[in-house]
Coordinates of N, CA and C in Angstrom, one line a residue:
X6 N -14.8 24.4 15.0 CA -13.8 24.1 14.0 C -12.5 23.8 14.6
X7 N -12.0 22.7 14.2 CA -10.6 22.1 14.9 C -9.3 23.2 14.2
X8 N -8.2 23.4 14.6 CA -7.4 24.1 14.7 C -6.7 23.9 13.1
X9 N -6.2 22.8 12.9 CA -6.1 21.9 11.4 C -7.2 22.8 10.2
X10 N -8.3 22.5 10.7 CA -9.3 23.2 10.1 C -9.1 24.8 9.6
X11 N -8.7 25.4 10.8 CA -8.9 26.6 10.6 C -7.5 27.1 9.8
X12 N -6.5 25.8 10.2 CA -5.2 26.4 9.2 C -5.1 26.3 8.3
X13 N -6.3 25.0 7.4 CA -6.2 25.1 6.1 C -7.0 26.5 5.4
X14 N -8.0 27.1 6.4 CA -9.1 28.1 5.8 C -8.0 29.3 5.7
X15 N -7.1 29.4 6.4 CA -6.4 31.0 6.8 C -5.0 30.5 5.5
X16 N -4.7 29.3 5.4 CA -3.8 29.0 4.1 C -4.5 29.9 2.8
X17 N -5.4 28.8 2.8 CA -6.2 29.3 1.6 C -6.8 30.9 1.7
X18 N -7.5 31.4 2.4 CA -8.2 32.9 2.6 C -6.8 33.9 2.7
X19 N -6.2 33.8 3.3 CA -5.1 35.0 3.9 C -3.7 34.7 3.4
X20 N -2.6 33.6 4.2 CA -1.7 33.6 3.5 C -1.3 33.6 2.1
X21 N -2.5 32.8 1.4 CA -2.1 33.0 0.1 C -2.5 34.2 -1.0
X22 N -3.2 35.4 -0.2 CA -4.0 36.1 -0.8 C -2.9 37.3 -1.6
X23 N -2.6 37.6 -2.4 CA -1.9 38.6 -3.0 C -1.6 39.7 -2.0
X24 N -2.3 40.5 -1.1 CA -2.3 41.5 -0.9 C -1.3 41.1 0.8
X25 N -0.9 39.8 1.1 CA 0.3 39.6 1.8 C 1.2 39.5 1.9
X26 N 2.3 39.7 2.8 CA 3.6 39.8 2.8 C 3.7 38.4 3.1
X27 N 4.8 37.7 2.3 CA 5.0 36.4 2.4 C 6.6 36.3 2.7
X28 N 6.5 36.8 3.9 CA 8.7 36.7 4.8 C 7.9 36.2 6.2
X29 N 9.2 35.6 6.2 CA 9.2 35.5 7.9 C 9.4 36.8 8.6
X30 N 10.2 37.4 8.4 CA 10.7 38.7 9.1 C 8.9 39.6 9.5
X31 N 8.1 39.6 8.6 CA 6.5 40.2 9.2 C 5.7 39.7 9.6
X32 N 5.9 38.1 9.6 CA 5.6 36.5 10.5 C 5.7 37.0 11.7
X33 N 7.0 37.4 12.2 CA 7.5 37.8 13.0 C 7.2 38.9 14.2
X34 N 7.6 39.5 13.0 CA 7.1 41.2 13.3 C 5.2 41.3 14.0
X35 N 4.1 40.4 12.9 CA 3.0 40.4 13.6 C 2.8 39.7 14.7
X36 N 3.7 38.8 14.9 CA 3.8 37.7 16.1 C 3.8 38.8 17.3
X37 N 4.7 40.3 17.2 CA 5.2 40.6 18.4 C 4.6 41.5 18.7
X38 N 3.5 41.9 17.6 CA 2.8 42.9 17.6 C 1.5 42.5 18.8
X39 N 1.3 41.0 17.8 CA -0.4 40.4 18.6 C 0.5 40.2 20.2
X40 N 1.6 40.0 20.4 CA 1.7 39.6 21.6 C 1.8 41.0 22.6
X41 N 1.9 42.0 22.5 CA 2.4 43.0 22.9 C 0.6 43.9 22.9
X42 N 0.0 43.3 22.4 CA -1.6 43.8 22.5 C -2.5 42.5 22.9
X43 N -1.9 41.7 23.2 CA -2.5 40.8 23.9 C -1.9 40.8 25.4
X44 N -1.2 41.7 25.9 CA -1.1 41.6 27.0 C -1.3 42.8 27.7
X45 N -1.3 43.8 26.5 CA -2.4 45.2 27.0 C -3.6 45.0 27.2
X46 N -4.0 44.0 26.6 CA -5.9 43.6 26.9 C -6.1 43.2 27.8
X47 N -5.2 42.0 28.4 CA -5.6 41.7 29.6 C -5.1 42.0 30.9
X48 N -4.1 43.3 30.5 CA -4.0 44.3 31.7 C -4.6 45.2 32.4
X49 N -5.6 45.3 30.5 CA -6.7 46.4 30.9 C -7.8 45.7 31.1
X50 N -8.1 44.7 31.2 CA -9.6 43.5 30.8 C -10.3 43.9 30.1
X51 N -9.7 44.2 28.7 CA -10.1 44.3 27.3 C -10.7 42.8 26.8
X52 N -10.9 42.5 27.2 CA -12.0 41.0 27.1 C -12.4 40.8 25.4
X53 N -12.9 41.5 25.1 CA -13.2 41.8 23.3 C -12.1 41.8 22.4
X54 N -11.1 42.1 23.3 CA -10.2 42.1 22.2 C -9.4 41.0 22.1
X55 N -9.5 40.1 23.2 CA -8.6 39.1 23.3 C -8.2 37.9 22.0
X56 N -9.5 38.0 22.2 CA -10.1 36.8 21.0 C -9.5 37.0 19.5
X57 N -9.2 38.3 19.1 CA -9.3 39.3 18.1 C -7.6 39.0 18.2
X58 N -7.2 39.1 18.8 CA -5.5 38.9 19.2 C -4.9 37.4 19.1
X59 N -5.6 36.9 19.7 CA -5.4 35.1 19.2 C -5.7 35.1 18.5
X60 N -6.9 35.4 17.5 CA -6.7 34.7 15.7 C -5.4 35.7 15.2
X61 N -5.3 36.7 15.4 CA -3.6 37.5 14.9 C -2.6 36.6 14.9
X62 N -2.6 36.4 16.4 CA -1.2 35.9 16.8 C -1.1 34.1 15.8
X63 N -2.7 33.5 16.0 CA -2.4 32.3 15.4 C -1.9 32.3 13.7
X64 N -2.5 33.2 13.2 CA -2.3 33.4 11.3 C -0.9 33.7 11.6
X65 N 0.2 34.0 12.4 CA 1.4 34.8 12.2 C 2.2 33.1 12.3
X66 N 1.7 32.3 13.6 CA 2.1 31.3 14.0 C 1.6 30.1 12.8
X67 N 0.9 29.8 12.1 CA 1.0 29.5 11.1 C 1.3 29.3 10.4
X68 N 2.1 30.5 9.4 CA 2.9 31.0 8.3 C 4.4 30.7 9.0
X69 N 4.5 30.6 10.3 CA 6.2 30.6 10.6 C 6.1 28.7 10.4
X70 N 5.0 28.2 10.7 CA 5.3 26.7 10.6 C 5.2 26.3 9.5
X71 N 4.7 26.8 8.7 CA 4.6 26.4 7.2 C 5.6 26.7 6.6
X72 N 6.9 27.8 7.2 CA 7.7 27.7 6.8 C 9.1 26.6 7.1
X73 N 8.5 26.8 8.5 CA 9.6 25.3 9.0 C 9.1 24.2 8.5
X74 N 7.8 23.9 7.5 CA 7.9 22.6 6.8 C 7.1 21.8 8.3
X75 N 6.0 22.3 8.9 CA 5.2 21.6 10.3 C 4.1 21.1 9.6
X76 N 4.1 20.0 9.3 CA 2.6 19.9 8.5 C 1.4 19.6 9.7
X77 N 1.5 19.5 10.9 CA 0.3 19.4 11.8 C 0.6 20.6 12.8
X78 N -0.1 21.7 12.7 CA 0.2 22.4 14.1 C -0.7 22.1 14.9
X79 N -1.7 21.7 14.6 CA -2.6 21.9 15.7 C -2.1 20.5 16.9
X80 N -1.4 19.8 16.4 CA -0.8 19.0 17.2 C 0.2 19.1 18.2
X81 N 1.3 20.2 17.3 CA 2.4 21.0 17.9 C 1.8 21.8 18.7
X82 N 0.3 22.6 18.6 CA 0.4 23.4 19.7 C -0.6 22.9 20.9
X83 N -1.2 21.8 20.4 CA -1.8 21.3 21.9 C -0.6 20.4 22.5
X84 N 0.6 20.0 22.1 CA 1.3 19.5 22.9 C 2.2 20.3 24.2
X85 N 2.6 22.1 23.4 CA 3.0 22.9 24.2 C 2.3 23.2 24.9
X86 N 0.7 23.5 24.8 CA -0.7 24.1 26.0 C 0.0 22.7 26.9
X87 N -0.3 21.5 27.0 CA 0.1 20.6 27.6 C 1.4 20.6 28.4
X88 N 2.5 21.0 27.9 CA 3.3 21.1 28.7 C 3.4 22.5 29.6
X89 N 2.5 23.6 28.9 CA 2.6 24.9 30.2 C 1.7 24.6 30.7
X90 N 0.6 24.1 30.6 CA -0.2 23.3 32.0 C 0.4 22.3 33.5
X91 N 1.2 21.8 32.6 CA 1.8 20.6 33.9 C 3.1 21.8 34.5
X92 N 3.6 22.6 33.8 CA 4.4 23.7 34.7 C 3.9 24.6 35.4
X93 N 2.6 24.8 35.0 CA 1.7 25.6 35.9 C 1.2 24.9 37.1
X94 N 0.6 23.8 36.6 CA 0.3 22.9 37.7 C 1.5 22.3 38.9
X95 N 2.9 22.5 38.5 CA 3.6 22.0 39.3 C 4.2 23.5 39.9
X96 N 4.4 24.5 39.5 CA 4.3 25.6 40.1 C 3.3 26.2 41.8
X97 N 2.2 25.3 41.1 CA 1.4 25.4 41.9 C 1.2 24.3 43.5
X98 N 1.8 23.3 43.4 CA 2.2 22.3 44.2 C 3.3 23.0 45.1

């Protein structure tokens, strides 16, 4: 499933579901949460949970671009993977 895909399924299933908080401020707040247990996982090589942590962190990332009015993220975020690849790769040079 392409990324587009999955952000129309988590619009419709989750963001819009009654039983969500619809602010930025817990956009946020989960943003820091999945990030902060996504880096215990792979401190610990919690492997299982990783995955579990990226769909978190992506539904949080989502909802913040739908609020900035981003109508393609999946564009927006393969352009960033792309740019920390070429700084990684030039790090590595």
């Amino acid at each position: 499933m392409m990324l587009n895909e999955t952000y129309d399924k988590v619009c419709k299933e989750v963001l819009n579901h009654s039983s969500v908080k619809h602010d930025i401020n817990s956009a946020i707040l989960a943003l820091h949460e999945s990030a902060t247990k996504l880096w215990q996982a792979t401190t610990n090589q919690q492997g299982d949970k990783i995955n579990l942590r990226v769909a978190a962190a992506l539904i949080s990332v989502f909802y913040v671009m739908q609020e900035l009015g981003i109508e393609n993220p999946e564009e927006c975020l393969k352009q960033k993977l792309d740019e920390l690849e070429k700084e990684k790769q030039a790090e590595v040079k």
